[in-house]
């Protein structure tokens, strides 16, 4: 459940960023979140894109990093060159470096009867 909330937060941030927003010098290598289908994704189309990306870029994406229902995938241990190539691939809607996101909530009591 915690992984799901983290993934949703990361996908939201990635979807807000346009693909062209990452300049080539911004790629450091490491872990990225790739959004393949924005909005309400079709898991079948996402699976097709994942298979093509694996084949064309020499990737092996484990099942726990495939987020087909969210239209995204976690890509680990990418070199800067491979991250740059993936960002330019038309099947990748957005590619964002993985960053830990924390959310804090506050409960405000409802005051009645002024």
Coordinates of N, CA and C in Angstrom, one line a residue:
X1 N 0.8 -1.2 0.0 CA 0.0 0.0 0.0 C 0.9 1.3 0.0
X2 N 1.9 1.2 0.8 CA 2.8 2.4 0.9 C 3.5 2.6 -0.4
X3 N 3.9 1.5 -1.1 CA 4.5 1.6 -2.4 C 3.6 2.2 -3.4
X4 N 2.3 1.9 -3.3 CA 1.3 2.4 -4.3 C 1.1 3.9 -4.1
X5 N 1.1 4.4 -2.9 CA 1.0 5.8 -2.6 C 2.2 6.6 -3.1
X6 N 3.4 6.0 -2.9 CA 4.6 6.6 -3.3 C 4.6 6.7 -4.8
X7 N 4.2 5.6 -5.5 CA 4.2 5.6 -6.9 C 3.2 6.6 -7.5
X8 N 2.1 6.7 -6.9 CA 1.1 7.7 -7.4 C 1.6 9.1 -7.2
X9 N 2.3 9.4 -6.1 CA 2.9 10.7 -5.9 C 3.9 11.0 -7.0
X10 N 4.8 10.0 -7.2 CA 5.9 10.2 -8.2 C 5.3 10.4 -9.6
X11 N 4.3 9.6 -9.9 CA 3.6 9.7 -11.2 C 3.0 11.1 -11.4
X12 N 2.4 11.6 -10.4 CA 1.8 12.9 -10.5 C 2.9 13.9 -10.8
X13 N 4.0 13.9 -10.1 CA 5.1 14.8 -10.3 C 5.6 14.6 -11.8
X14 N 5.8 13.4 -12.2 CA 6.3 13.2 -13.5 C 5.4 13.6 -14.6
X15 N 4.1 13.5 -14.4 CA 3.1 13.9 -15.4 C 3.0 15.4 -15.5
X16 N 3.3 16.1 -14.4 CA 3.3 17.5 -14.5 C 4.5 18.1 -15.2
X17 N 5.5 17.3 -15.4 CA 6.7 17.8 -16.1 C 6.7 17.3 -17.6
X18 N 6.9 18.2 -18.5 CA 6.9 17.8 -19.9 C 8.2 17.0 -20.2
X19 N 8.1 16.2 -21.2 CA 9.2 15.3 -21.5 C 10.5 16.2 -21.9
X20 N 10.3 17.3 -22.6 CA 11.4 18.1 -22.9 C 12.0 18.9 -21.8
X21 N 11.4 18.8 -20.6 CA 11.8 19.6 -19.5 C 13.2 19.1 -18.9
X22 N 13.6 17.9 -19.2 CA 14.9 17.4 -18.7 C 15.9 17.7 -19.8
X23 N 16.8 18.5 -19.6 CA 17.9 18.8 -20.5 C 18.9 17.6 -20.5
X24 N 19.6 17.3 -21.5 CA 20.5 16.2 -21.5 C 21.6 16.2 -20.4
X25 N 22.0 17.5 -20.0 CA 23.0 17.5 -18.9 C 22.3 17.2 -17.6
X26 N 21.0 17.2 -17.5 CA 20.3 16.9 -16.3 C 20.3 15.4 -15.9
X27 N 20.7 14.5 -16.8 CA 20.7 13.1 -16.5 C 21.9 12.7 -15.7
X28 N 21.7 12.2 -14.5 CA 22.8 11.8 -13.7 C 22.9 10.2 -13.6
X29 N 22.0 9.5 -14.2 CA 22.0 8.1 -14.0 C 21.3 7.7 -12.7
X30 N 21.0 6.4 -12.6 CA 20.3 6.0 -11.4 C 18.9 5.5 -11.6
X31 N 18.0 5.9 -10.8 CA 16.6 5.4 -10.9 C 15.7 6.5 -11.4
X32 N 14.8 6.1 -12.3 CA 13.8 7.0 -12.9 C 12.4 6.4 -12.9
X33 N 11.5 7.3 -13.0 CA 10.1 6.9 -13.2 C 9.7 7.3 -14.6
X34 N 9.3 6.4 -15.4 CA 8.9 6.7 -16.8 C 7.4 6.5 -16.9
X35 N 6.7 7.6 -17.3 CA 5.3 7.6 -17.6 C 5.1 7.3 -19.1
X36 N 4.4 6.2 -19.3 CA 4.2 5.8 -20.7 C 2.8 6.2 -21.2
X37 N 1.8 6.2 -20.4 CA 0.4 6.6 -20.8 C -0.1 7.5 -19.7
X38 N -0.3 8.8 -20.1 CA -0.9 9.7 -19.1 C -2.4 9.5 -19.0
X39 N -2.9 10.1 -17.9 CA -4.4 10.0 -17.7 C -4.8 8.6 -17.3
X40 N -5.9 8.1 -17.9 CA -6.4 6.8 -17.6 C -5.7 5.8 -18.6
X41 N -4.7 5.1 -18.2 CA -3.9 4.3 -19.1 C -4.7 3.0 -19.4
X42 N -4.4 2.5 -20.6 CA -4.8 1.1 -21.0 C -3.7 0.2 -20.6
X43 N -3.9 -0.7 -19.7 CA -2.8 -1.6 -19.3 C -2.3 -2.5 -20.4
X44 N -3.1 -2.8 -21.4 CA -2.6 -3.6 -22.5 C -1.7 -2.8 -23.4
X45 N -2.0 -1.5 -23.6 CA -1.1 -0.6 -24.4 C 0.2 -0.4 -23.6
X46 N 0.1 -0.2 -22.3 CA 1.3 0.0 -21.5 C 2.2 -1.2 -21.6
X47 N 1.6 -2.4 -21.5 CA 2.4 -3.7 -21.6 C 3.1 -3.8 -22.9
X48 N 2.4 -3.4 -24.0 CA 3.1 -3.4 -25.4 C 4.2 -2.4 -25.4
X49 N 4.1 -1.2 -24.9 CA 5.2 -0.3 -24.8 C 6.3 -0.8 -24.0
X50 N 6.0 -1.4 -22.9 CA 7.1 -1.9 -22.0 C 7.9 -3.0 -22.7
X51 N 7.2 -3.9 -23.4 CA 7.9 -4.9 -24.2 C 8.8 -4.3 -25.3
X52 N 8.3 -3.3 -26.0 CA 9.1 -2.7 -27.0 C 10.3 -1.9 -26.4
X53 N 10.1 -1.3 -25.3 CA 11.2 -0.6 -24.7 C 12.3 -1.6 -24.2
X54 N 11.8 -2.7 -23.6 CA 12.8 -3.7 -23.2 C 13.6 -4.2 -24.4
X55 N 12.9 -4.5 -25.4 CA 13.6 -5.0 -26.6 C 14.5 -4.0 -27.3
X56 N 14.0 -2.8 -27.5 CA 14.8 -1.8 -28.2 C 15.9 -1.1 -27.4
X57 N 15.8 -1.1 -26.1 CA 16.8 -0.5 -25.2 C 17.6 -1.4 -24.4
X58 N 17.4 -2.7 -24.5 CA 18.1 -3.7 -23.8 C 17.8 -3.7 -22.3
X59 N 16.6 -3.4 -21.9 CA 16.2 -3.3 -20.5 C 15.6 -4.7 -20.1
X60 N 15.7 -4.9 -18.8 CA 15.0 -6.0 -18.1 C 14.3 -5.4 -16.9
X61 N 13.0 -5.3 -17.0 CA 12.2 -4.7 -16.0 C 11.5 -5.7 -15.2
X62 N 11.8 -5.8 -13.9 CA 11.1 -6.8 -13.0 C 9.7 -6.5 -12.8
X63 N 8.9 -7.5 -12.5 CA 7.4 -7.4 -12.3 C 7.1 -6.3 -11.3
X64 N 7.9 -6.2 -10.2 CA 7.5 -5.3 -9.1 C 7.8 -3.8 -9.5
X65 N 8.5 -3.6 -10.6 CA 8.7 -2.3 -11.1 C 7.7 -1.9 -12.3
X66 N 6.9 -2.8 -12.6 CA 5.9 -2.5 -13.7 C 4.6 -2.0 -13.1
X67 N 4.2 -0.8 -13.4 CA 3.0 -0.2 -12.9 C 2.0 0.0 -14.0
X68 N 1.6 -1.0 -14.7 CA 0.8 -0.9 -15.9 C -0.5 -0.2 -15.6
X69 N -1.1 -0.5 -14.4 CA -2.4 0.2 -14.1 C -2.3 1.7 -13.9
X70 N -1.0 2.1 -13.6 CA -0.8 3.5 -13.5 C -0.2 4.1 -14.8
X71 N 0.1 3.3 -15.7 CA 0.7 3.8 -17.0 C 2.2 4.1 -16.9
X72 N 2.9 3.5 -15.9 CA 4.3 3.9 -15.7 C 5.1 2.7 -15.3
X73 N 6.5 2.9 -15.2 CA 7.4 1.9 -14.9 C 8.6 2.5 -14.1
X74 N 9.2 1.8 -13.2 CA 10.3 2.2 -12.5 C 11.5 1.7 -13.2
X75 N 12.5 2.5 -13.5 CA 13.7 2.1 -14.3 C 14.9 2.3 -13.4
X76 N 15.5 1.2 -13.0 CA 16.6 1.3 -12.0 C 18.0 1.2 -12.7
X77 N 19.0 1.8 -12.1 CA 20.4 1.7 -12.5 C 20.6 2.0 -14.0
X78 N 20.0 3.1 -14.4 CA 20.2 3.6 -15.8 C 21.5 4.5 -15.9
X79 N 22.2 4.3 -16.9 CA 23.3 5.2 -17.2 C 22.8 6.5 -17.7
X80 N 23.5 7.6 -17.6 CA 23.1 8.9 -18.1 C 22.7 8.8 -19.6
X81 N 23.5 8.1 -20.4 CA 23.3 7.9 -21.8 C 22.0 7.2 -22.1
X82 N 21.7 6.1 -21.3 CA 20.5 5.4 -21.6 C 19.3 6.2 -21.1
X83 N 19.4 6.9 -20.1 CA 18.3 7.8 -19.6 C 18.0 8.8 -20.7
X84 N 19.0 9.4 -21.3 CA 18.8 10.4 -22.3 C 18.1 9.8 -23.5
X85 N 18.5 8.6 -23.9 CA 17.9 7.9 -25.1 C 16.4 7.6 -24.8
X86 N 16.2 7.1 -23.6 CA 14.8 6.8 -23.2 C 13.9 8.1 -23.2
X87 N 14.5 9.2 -22.7 CA 13.7 10.4 -22.7 C 13.3 10.9 -24.1
X88 N 14.1 10.6 -25.1 CA 13.8 10.9 -26.5 C 12.9 9.9 -27.2
X89 N 12.7 8.8 -26.6 CA 11.9 7.8 -27.2 C 10.4 8.2 -27.2
X90 N 9.7 8.2 -28.4 CA 8.4 8.7 -28.4 C 7.4 7.9 -27.6
X91 N 7.7 6.7 -27.2 CA 6.8 5.9 -26.4 C 6.9 6.3 -24.9
X92 N 7.8 7.1 -24.5 CA 8.0 7.6 -23.2 C 7.4 9.0 -23.1
X93 N 6.3 9.1 -22.4 CA 5.6 10.4 -22.2 C 6.4 11.4 -21.4
X94 N 6.9 10.9 -20.2 CA 7.7 11.7 -19.3 C 8.7 10.8 -18.6
X95 N 9.9 11.3 -18.3 CA 10.9 10.6 -17.6 C 11.5 11.5 -16.5
X96 N 11.3 11.1 -15.3 CA 11.7 11.9 -14.1 C 12.6 11.1 -13.2
X97 N 13.6 11.8 -12.7 CA 14.5 11.1 -11.7 C 13.7 10.8 -10.5
X98 N 14.0 9.6 -9.9 CA 13.3 9.2 -8.7 C 13.7 10.1 -7.5
X99 N 12.7 10.6 -6.8 CA 12.9 11.4 -5.6 C 11.9 11.0 -4.6
X100 N 12.4 10.8 -3.4 CA 11.5 10.5 -2.3 C 10.6 11.7 -2.0
X101 N 9.3 11.4 -1.9 CA 8.3 12.4 -1.7 C 7.6 12.1 -0.4
X102 N 7.5 13.2 0.4 CA 6.8 13.0 1.7 C 5.6 13.9 1.7
X103 N 4.5 13.4 2.3 CA 3.3 14.2 2.4 C 2.9 14.3 3.8
X104 N 2.5 15.4 4.2 CA 2.1 15.6 5.6 C 0.7 16.1 5.6
X105 N -0.1 15.6 6.5 CA -1.5 16.1 6.6 C -1.8 16.8 7.9
X106 N -2.8 17.6 7.9 CA -3.1 18.3 9.1 C -4.6 18.3 9.3
X107 N -5.1 18.0 10.5 CA -6.5 18.0 10.7 C -6.9 19.3 11.4
X108 N -7.9 19.9 10.8 CA -8.4 21.2 11.4 C -9.8 21.0 11.9
X109 N -9.9 21.2 13.2 CA -11.3 20.9 13.8 C -12.3 21.9 13.3
X110 N -13.5 21.4 13.1 CA -14.6 22.2 12.6 C -15.2 22.9 13.8
X111 N -15.3 24.2 13.8 CA -15.8 25.0 14.9 C -17.2 25.4 14.5
X112 N -18.2 25.1 15.3 CA -19.6 25.5 15.0 C -20.1 26.5 16.0
X113 N -21.1 27.2 15.6 CA -21.8 28.1 16.6 C -21.1 29.4 16.9
X114 N -20.7 30.1 16.0 CA -20.1 31.4 16.3 C -21.0 32.3 16.9

